[in-house]
JSON list of C-alpha atoms in Angstrom, two decimals:
[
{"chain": "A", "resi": 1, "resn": "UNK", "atom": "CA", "xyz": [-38.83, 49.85, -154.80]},
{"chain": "A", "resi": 2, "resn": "UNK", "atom": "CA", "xyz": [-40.87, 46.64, -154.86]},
{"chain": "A", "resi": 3, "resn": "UNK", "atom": "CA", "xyz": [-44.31, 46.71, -156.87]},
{"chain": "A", "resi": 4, "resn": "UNK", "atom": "CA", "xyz": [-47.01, 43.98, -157.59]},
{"chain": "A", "resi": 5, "resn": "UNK", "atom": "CA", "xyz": [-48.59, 43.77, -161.00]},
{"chain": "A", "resi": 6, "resn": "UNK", "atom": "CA", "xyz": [-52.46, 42.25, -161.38]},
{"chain": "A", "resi": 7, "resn": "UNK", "atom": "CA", "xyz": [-52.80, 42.15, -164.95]},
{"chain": "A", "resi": 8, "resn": "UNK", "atom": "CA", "xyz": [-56.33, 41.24, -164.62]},
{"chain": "A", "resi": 9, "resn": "UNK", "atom": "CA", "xyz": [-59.36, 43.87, -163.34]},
{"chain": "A", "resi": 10, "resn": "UNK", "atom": "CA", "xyz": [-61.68, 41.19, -163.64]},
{"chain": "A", "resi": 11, "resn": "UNK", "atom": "CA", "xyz": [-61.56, 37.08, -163.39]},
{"chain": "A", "resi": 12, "resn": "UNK", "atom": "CA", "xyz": [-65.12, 35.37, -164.10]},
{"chain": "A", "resi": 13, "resn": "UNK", "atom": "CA", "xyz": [-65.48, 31.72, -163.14]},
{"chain": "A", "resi": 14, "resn": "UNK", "atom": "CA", "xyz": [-68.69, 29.21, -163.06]},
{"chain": "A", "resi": 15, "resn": "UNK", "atom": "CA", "xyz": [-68.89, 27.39, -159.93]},
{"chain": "A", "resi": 16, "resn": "UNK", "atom": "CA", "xyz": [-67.20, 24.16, -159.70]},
{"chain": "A", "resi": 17, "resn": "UNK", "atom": "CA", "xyz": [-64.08, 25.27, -162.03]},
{"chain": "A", "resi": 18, "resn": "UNK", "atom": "CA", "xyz": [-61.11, 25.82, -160.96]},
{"chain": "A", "resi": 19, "resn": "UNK", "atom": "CA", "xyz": [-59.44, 29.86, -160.31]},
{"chain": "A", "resi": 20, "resn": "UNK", "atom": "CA", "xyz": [-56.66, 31.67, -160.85]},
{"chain": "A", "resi": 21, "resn": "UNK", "atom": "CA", "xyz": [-55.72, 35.47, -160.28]},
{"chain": "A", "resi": 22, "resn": "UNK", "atom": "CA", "xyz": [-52.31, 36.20, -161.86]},
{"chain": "A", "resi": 23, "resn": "UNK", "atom": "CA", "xyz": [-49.72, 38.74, -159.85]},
{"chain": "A", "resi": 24, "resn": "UNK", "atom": "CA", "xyz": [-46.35, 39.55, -160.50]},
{"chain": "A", "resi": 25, "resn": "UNK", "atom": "CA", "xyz": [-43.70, 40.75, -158.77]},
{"chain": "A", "resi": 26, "resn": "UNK", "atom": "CA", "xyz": [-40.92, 42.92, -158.88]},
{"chain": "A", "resi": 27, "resn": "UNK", "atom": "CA", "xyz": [-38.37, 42.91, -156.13]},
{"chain": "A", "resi": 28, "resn": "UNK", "atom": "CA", "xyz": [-34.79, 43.28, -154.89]},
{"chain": "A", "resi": 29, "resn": "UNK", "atom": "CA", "xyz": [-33.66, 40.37, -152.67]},
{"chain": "A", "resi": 30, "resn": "UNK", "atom": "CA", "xyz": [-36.34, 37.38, -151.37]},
{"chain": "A", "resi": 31, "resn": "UNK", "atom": "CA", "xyz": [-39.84, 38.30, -151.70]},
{"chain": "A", "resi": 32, "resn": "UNK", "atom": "CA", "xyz": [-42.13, 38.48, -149.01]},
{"chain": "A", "resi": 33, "resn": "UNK", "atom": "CA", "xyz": [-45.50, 38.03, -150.88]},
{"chain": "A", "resi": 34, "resn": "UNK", "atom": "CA", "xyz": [-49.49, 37.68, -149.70]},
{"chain": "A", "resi": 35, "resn": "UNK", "atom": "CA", "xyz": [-52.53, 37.61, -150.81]},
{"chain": "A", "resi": 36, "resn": "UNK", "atom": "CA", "xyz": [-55.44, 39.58, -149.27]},
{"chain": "A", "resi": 37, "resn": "UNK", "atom": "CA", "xyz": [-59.34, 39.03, -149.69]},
{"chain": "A", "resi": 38, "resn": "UNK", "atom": "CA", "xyz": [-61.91, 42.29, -148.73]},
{"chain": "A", "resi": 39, "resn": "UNK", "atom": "CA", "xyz": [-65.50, 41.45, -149.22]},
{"chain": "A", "resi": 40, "resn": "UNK", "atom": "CA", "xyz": [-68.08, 44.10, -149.69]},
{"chain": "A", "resi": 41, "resn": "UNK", "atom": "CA", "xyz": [-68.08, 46.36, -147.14]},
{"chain": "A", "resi": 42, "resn": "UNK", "atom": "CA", "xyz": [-65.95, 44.40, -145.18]},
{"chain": "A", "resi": 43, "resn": "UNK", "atom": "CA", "xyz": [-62.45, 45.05, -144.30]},
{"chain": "A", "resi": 44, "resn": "UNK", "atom": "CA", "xyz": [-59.17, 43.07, -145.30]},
{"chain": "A", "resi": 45, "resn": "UNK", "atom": "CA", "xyz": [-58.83, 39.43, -144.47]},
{"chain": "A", "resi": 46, "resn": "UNK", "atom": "CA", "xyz": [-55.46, 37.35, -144.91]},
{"chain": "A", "resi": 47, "resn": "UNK", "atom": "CA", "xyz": [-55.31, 34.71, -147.22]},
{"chain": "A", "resi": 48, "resn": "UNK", "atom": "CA", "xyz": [-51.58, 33.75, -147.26]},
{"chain": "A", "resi": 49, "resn": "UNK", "atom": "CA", "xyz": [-47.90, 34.48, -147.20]},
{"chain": "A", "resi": 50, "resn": "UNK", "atom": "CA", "xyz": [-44.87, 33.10, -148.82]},
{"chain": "A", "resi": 51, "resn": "UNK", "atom": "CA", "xyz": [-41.50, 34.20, -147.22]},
{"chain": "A", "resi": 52, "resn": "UNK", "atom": "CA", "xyz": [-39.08, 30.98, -148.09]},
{"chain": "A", "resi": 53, "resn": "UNK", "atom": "CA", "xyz": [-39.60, 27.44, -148.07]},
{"chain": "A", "resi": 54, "resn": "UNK", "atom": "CA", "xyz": [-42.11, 25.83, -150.45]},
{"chain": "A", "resi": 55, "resn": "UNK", "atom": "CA", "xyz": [-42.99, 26.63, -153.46]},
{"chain": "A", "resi": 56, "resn": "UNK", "atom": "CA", "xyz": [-46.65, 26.06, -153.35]},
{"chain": "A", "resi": 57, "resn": "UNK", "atom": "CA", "xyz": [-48.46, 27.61, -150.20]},
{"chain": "A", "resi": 58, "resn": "UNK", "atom": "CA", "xyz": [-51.60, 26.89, -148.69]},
{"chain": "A", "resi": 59, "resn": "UNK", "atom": "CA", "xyz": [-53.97, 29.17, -147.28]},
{"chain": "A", "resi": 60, "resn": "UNK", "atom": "CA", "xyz": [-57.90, 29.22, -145.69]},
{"chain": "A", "resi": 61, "resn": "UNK", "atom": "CA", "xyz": [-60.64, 29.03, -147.27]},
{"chain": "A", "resi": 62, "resn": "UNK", "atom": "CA", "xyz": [-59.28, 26.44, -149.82]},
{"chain": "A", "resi": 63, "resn": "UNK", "atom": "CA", "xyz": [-56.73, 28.75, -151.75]},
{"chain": "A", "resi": 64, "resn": "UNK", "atom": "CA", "xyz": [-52.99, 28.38, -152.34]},
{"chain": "A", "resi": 65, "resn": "UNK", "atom": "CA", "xyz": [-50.66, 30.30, -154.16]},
{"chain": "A", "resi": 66, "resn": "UNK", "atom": "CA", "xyz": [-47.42, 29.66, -156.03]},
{"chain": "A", "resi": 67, "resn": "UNK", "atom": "CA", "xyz": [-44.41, 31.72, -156.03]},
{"chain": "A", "resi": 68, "resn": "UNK", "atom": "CA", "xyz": [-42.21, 31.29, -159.09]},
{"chain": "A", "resi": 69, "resn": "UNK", "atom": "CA", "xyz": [-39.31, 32.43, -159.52]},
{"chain": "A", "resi": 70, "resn": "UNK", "atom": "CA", "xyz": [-38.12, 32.48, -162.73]},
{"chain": "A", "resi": 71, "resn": "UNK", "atom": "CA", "xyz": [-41.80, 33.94, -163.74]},
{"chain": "A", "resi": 72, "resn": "UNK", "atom": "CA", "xyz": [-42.01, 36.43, -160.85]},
{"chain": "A", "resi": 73, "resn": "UNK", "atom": "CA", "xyz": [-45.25, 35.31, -160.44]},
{"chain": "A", "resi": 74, "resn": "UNK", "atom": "CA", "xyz": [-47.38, 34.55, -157.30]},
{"chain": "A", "resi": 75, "resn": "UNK", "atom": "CA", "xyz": [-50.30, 33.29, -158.84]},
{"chain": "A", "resi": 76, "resn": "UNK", "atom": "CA", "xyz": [-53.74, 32.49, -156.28]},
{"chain": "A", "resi": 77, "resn": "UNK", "atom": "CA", "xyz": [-55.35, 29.37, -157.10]},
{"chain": "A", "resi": 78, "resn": "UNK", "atom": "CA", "xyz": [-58.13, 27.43, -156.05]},
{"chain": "A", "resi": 79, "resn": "UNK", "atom": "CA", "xyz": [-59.41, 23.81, -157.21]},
{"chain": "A", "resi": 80, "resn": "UNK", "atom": "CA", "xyz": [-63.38, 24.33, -157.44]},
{"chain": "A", "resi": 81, "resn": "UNK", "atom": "CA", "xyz": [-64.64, 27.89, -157.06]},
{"chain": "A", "resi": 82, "resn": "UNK", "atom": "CA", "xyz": [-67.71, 28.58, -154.71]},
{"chain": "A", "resi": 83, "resn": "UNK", "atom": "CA", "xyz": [-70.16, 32.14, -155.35]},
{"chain": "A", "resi": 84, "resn": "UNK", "atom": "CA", "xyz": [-69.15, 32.72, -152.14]},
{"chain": "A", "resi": 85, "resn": "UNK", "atom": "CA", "xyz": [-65.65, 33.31, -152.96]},
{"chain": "A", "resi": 86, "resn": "UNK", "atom": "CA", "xyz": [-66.46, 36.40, -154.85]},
{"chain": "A", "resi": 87, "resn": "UNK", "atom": "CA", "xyz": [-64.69, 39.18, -154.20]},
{"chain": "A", "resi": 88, "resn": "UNK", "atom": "CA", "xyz": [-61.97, 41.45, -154.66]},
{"chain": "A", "resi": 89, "resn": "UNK", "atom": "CA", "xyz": [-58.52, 40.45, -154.15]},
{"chain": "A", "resi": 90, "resn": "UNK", "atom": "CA", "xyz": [-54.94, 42.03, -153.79]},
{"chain": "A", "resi": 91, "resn": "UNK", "atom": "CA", "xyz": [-51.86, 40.68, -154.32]},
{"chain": "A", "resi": 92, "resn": "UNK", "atom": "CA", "xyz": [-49.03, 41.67, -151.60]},
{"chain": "A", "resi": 93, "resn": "UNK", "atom": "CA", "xyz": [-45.37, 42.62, -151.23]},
{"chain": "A", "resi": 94, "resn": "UNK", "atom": "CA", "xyz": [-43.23, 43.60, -147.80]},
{"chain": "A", "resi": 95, "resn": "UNK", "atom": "CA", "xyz": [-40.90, 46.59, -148.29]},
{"chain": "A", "resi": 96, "resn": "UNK", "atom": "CA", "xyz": [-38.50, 47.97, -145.35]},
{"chain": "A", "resi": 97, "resn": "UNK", "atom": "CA", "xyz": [-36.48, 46.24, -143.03]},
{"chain": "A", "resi": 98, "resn": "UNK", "atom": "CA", "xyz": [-36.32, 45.49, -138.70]},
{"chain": "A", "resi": 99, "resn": "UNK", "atom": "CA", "xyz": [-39.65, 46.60, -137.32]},
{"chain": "A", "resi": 100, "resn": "UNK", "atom": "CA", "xyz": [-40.21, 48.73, -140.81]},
{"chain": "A", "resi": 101, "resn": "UNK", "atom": "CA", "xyz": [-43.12, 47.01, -142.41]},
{"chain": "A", "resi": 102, "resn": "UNK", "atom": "CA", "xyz": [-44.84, 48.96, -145.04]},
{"chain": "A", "resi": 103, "resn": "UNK", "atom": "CA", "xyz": [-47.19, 46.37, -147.50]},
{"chain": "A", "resi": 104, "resn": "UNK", "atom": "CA", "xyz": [-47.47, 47.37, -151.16]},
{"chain": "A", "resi": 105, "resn": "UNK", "atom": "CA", "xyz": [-50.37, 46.40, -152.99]},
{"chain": "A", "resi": 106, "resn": "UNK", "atom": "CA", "xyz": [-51.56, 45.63, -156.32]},
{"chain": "A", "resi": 107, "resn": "UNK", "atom": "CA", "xyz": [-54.47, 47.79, -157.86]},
{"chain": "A", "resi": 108, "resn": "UNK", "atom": "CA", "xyz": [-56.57, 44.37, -157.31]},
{"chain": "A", "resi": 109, "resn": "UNK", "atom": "CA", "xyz": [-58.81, 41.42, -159.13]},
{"chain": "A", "resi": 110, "resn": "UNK", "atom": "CA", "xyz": [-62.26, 41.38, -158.98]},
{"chain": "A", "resi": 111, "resn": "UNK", "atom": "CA", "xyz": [-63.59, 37.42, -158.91]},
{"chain": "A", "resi": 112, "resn": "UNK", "atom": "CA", "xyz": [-66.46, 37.01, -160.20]},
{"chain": "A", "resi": 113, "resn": "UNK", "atom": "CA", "xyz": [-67.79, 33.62, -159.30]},
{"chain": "A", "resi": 114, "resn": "UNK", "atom": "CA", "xyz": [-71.17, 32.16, -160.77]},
{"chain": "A", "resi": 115, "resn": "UNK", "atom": "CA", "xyz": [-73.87, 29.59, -160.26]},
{"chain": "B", "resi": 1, "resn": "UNK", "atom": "CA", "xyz": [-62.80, 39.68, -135.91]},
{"chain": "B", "resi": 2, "resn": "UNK", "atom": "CA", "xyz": [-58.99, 40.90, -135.98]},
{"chain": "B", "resi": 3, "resn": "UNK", "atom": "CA", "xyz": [-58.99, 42.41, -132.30]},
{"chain": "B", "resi": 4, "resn": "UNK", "atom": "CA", "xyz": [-58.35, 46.05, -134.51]},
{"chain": "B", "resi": 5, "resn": "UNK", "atom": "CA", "xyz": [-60.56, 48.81, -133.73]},
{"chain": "B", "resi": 6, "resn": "UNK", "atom": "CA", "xyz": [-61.39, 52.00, -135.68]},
{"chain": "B", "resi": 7, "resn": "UNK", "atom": "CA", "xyz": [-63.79, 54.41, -134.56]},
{"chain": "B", "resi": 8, "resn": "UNK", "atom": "CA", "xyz": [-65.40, 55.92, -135.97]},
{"chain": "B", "resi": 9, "resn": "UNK", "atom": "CA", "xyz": [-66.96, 53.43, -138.83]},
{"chain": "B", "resi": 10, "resn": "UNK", "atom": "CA", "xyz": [-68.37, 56.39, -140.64]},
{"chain": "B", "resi": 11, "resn": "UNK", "atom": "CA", "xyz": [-67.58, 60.29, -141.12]},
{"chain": "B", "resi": 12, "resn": "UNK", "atom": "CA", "xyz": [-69.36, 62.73, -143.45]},
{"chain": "B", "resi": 13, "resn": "UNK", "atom": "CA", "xyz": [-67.88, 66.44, -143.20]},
{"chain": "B", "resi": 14, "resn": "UNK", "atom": "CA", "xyz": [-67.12, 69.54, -145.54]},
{"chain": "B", "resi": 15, "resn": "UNK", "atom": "CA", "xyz": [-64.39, 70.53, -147.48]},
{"chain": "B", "resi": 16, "resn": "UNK", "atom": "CA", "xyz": [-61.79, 72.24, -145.06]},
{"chain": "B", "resi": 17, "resn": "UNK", "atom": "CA", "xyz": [-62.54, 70.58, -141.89]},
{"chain": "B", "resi": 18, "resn": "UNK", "atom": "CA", "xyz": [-60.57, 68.63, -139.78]},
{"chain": "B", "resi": 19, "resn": "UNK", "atom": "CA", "xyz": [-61.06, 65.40, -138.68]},
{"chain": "B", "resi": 20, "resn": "UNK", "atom": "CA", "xyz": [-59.55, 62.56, -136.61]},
{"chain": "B", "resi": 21, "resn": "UNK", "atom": "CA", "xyz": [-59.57, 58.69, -136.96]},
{"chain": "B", "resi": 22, "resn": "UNK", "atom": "CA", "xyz": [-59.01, 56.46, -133.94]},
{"chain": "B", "resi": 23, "resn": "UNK", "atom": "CA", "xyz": [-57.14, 53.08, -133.89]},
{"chain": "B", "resi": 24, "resn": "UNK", "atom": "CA", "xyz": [-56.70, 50.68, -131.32]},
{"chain": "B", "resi": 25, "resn": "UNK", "atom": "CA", "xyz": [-53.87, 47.39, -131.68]},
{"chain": "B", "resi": 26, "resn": "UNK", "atom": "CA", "xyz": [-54.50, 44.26, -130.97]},
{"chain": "B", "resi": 27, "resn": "UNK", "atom": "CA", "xyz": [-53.26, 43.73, -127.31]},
{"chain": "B", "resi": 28, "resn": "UNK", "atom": "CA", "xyz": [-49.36, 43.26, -127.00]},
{"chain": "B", "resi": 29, "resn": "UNK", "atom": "CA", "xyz": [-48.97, 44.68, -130.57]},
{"chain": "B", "resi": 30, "resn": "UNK", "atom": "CA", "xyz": [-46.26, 47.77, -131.12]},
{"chain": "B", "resi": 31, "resn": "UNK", "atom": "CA", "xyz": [-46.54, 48.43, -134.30]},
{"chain": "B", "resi": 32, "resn": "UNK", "atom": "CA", "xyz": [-49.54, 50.74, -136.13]},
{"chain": "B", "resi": 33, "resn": "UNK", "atom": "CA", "xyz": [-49.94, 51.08, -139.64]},
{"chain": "B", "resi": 34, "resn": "UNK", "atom": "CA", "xyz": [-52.53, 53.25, -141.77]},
{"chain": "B", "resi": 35, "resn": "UNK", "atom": "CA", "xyz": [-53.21, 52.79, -144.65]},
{"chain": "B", "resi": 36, "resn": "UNK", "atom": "CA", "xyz": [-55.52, 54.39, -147.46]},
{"chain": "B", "resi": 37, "resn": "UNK", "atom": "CA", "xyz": [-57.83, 52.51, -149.80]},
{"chain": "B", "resi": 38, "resn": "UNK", "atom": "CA", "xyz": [-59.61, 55.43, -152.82]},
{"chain": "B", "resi": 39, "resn": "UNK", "atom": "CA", "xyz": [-61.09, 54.42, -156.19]},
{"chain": "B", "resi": 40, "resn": "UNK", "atom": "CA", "xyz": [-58.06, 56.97, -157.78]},
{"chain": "B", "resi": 41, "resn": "UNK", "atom": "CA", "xyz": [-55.42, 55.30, -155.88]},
{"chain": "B", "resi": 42, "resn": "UNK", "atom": "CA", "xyz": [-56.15, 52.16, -154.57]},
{"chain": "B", "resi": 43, "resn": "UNK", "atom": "CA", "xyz": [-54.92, 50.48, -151.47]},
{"chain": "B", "resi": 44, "resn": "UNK", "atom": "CA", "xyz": [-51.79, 52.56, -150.37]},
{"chain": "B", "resi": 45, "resn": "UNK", "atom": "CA", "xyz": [-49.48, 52.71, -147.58]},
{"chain": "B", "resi": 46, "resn": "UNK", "atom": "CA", "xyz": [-49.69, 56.10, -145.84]},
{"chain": "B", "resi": 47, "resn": "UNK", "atom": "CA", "xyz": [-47.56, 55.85, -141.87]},
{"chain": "B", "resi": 48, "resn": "UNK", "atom": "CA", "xyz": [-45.98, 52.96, -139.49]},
{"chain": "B", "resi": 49, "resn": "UNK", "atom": "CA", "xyz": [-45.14, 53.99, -136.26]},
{"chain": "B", "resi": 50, "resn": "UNK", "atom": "CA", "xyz": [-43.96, 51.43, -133.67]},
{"chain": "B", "resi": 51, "resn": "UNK", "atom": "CA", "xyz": [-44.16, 51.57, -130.17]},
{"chain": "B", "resi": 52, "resn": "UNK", "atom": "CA", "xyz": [-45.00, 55.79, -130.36]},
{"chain": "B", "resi": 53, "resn": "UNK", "atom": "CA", "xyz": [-42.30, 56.27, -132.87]},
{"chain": "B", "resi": 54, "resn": "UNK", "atom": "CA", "xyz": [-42.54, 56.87, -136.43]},
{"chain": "B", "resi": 55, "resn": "UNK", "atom": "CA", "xyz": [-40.97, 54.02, -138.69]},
{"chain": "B", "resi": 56, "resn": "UNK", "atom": "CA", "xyz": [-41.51, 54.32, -142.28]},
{"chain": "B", "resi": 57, "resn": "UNK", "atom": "CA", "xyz": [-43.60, 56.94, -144.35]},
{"chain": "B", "resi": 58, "resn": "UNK", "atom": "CA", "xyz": [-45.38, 56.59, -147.37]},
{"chain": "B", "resi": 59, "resn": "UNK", "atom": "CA", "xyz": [-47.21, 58.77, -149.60]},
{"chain": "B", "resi": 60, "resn": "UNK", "atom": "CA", "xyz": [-48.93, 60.66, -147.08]},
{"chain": "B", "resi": 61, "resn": "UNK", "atom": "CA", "xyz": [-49.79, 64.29, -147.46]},
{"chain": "B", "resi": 62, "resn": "UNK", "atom": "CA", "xyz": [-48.59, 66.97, -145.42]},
{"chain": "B", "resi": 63, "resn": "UNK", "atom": "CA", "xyz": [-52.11, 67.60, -144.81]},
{"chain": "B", "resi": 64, "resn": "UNK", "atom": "CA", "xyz": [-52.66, 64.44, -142.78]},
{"chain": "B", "resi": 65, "resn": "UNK", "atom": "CA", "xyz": [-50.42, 63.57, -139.35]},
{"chain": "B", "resi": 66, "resn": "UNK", "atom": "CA", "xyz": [-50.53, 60.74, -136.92]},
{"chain": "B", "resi": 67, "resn": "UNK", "atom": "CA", "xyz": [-49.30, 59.39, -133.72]},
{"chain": "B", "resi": 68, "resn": "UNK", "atom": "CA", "xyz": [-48.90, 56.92, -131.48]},
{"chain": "B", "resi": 69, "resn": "UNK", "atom": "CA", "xyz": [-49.45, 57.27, -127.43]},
{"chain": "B", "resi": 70, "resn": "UNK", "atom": "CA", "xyz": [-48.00, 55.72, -124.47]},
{"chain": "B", "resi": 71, "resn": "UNK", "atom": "CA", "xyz": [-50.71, 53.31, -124.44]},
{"chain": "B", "resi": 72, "resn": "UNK", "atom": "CA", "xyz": [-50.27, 52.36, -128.07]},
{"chain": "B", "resi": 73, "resn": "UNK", "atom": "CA", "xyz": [-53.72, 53.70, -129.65]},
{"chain": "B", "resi": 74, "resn": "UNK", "atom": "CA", "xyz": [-53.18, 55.63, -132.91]},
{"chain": "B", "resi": 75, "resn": "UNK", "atom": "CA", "xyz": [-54.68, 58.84, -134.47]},
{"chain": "B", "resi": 76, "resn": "UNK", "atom": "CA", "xyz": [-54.68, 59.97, -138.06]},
{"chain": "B", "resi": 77, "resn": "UNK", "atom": "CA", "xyz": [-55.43, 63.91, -138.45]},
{"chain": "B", "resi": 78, "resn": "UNK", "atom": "CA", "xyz": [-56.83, 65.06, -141.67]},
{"chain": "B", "resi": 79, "resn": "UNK", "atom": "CA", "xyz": [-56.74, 68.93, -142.27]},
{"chain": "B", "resi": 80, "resn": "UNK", "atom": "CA", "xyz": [-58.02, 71.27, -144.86]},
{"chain": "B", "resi": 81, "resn": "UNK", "atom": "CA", "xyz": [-59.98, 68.16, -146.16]},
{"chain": "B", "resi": 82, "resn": "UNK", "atom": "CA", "xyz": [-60.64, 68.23, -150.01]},
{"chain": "B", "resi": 83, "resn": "UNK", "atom": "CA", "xyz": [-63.19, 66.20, -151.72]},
{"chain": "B", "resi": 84, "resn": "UNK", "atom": "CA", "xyz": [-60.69, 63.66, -153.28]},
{"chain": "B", "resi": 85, "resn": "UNK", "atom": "CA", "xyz": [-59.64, 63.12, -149.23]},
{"chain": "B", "resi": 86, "resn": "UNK", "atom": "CA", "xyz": [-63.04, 60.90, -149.20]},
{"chain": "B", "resi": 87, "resn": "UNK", "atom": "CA", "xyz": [-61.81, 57.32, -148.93]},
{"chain": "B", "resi": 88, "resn": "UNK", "atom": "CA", "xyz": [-61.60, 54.00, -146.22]},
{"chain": "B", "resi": 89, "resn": "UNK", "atom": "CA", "xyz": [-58.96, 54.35, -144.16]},
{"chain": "B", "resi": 90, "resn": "UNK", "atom": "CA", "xyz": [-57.56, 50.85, -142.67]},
{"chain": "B", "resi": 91, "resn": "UNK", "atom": "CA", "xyz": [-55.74, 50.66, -139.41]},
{"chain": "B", "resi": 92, "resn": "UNK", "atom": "CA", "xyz": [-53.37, 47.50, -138.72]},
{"chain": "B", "resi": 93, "resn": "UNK", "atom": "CA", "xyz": [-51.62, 46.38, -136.30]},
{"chain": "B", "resi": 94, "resn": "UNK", "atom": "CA", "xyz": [-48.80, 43.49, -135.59]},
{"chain": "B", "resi": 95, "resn": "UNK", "atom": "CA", "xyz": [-46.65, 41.60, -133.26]},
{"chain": "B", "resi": 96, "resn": "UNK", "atom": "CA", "xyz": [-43.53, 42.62, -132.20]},
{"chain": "B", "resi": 97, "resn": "UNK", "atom": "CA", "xyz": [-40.64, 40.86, -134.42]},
{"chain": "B", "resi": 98, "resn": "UNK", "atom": "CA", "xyz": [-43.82, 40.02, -136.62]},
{"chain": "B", "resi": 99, "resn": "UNK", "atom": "CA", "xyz": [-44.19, 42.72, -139.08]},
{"chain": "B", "resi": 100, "resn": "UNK", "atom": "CA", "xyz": [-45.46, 40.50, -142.14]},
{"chain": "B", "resi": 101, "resn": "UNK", "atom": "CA", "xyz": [-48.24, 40.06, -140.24]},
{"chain": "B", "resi": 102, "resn": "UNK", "atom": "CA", "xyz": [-50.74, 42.44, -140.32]},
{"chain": "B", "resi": 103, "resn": "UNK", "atom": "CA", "xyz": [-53.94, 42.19, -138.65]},
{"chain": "B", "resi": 104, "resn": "UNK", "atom": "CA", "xyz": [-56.54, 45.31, -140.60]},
{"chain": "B", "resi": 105, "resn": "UNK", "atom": "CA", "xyz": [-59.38, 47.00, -138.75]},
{"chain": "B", "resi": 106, "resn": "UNK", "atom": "CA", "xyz": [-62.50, 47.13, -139.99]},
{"chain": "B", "resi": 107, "resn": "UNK", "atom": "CA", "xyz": [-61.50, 50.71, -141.80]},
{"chain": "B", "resi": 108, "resn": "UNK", "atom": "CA", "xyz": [-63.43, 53.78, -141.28]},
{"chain": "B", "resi": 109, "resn": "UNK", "atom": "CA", "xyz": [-65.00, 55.52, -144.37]},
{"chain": "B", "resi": 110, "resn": "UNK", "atom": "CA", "xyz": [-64.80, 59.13, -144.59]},
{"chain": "B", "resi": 111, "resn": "UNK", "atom": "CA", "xyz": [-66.72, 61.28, -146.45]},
{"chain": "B", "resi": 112, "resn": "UNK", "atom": "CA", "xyz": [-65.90, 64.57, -147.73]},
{"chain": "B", "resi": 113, "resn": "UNK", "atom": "CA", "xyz": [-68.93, 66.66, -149.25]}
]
């Protein structure tokens, strides 16, 4: 079965520096990874995917991601954090096959992001 | 705005009722997922069905039940409701031949008293 790990409940940044939120993965065959965003009382919003191609993929809002392989990590990164970026996030994987698309996520990362 | 609706956005009820929790696709989409998002469990995968018929399961009690009609709205069913039942349920939706891409409803938060 495929599984994402957030080792991190919590990420706390000062405004200006630059984020990560770690995630690995653990998968049989080529990963189809995303990250999700859900804001308080809000529902979920997509950041971005990686199914093939580059390494290094960009999504809104200012955020990219990087799959490694040899790490199985998908790590979300952003150059200069803004408070508004606070929230929680999930890190993705795609299980099934044809029209079967069930998303498995990670227990999530609360960002913390402050003035 | 993801062109998902839920209705309703909230639900209060007692232990042992029944309730049910509406989902509309985005037009043209086939396929409806549900999913279930609780402090205890997280964010987890609970029924797909695609275009009326079910497509992949997850770990969804034998206490809840969905479906998917002709004109490709979904209900969820939750029976004998127990206080750990309280939770946001997401609806999603996606293209046909596009099922990375998930577009979630707004979710609608039950709770069980």
């Amino acid at each position: 079965a495929q599984s994402v790990a957030q080792p991190e409940d919590q990420v706390n940044v000062a405004e200006g520096n630059p984020l990560t939120v770690k995630c690995t993965y653990s998968v049989s065959g080529n990963p189809y990874l995303f990250w999700y965003v859900q804001y308080p009382n809000r529902g979920l919003q997509f950041l971005l995917k990686y199914i093939t191609g580059d390494n290094l993929v960009k999504g809104s809002y200012g955020f990219e991601a990087e799959f490694n392989k040899s790490q199985t990590s998908f790590h979300l990164k952003k150059p200069s954090a803004l408070v508004s970026d606070s929230a929680l996030y999930f890190c993705v994987v795609l299980e099934g096959s044809g029209n079967t698309g069930k998303l498995i996520f990670g227990q999530g990362t609360t960002l913390q992001v402050k003035p | 705005d993801s062109g998902v609706t839920q209705t309703p956005k909230h639900l209060i009820t007692a232990t042992g009722q029944r309730v049910t929790l509406r989902c509309s696709p985005r037009s043209g989409d086939l396929s409806v997922y549900w999913y279930q998002q609780s402090l205890d469990q997280g964010l987890q995968f609970l029924i797909q069905y695609y275009n009326g018929e079910e497509r992949a399961k997850g770990n969804i009690l034998e206490r809840f039940s969905a479906q998917q009609f002709p004109d490709l709205h979904s209900e969820l069913n939750l029976s004998s409701l127990e206080l750990g039942d309280s939770a946001l349920y997401f609806c999603a939706s996606s293209p046909p031949g596009l099922r990375e891409t998930q577009y979630f409803g707004p979710g609608t938060r039950l709770l069980v008293l």
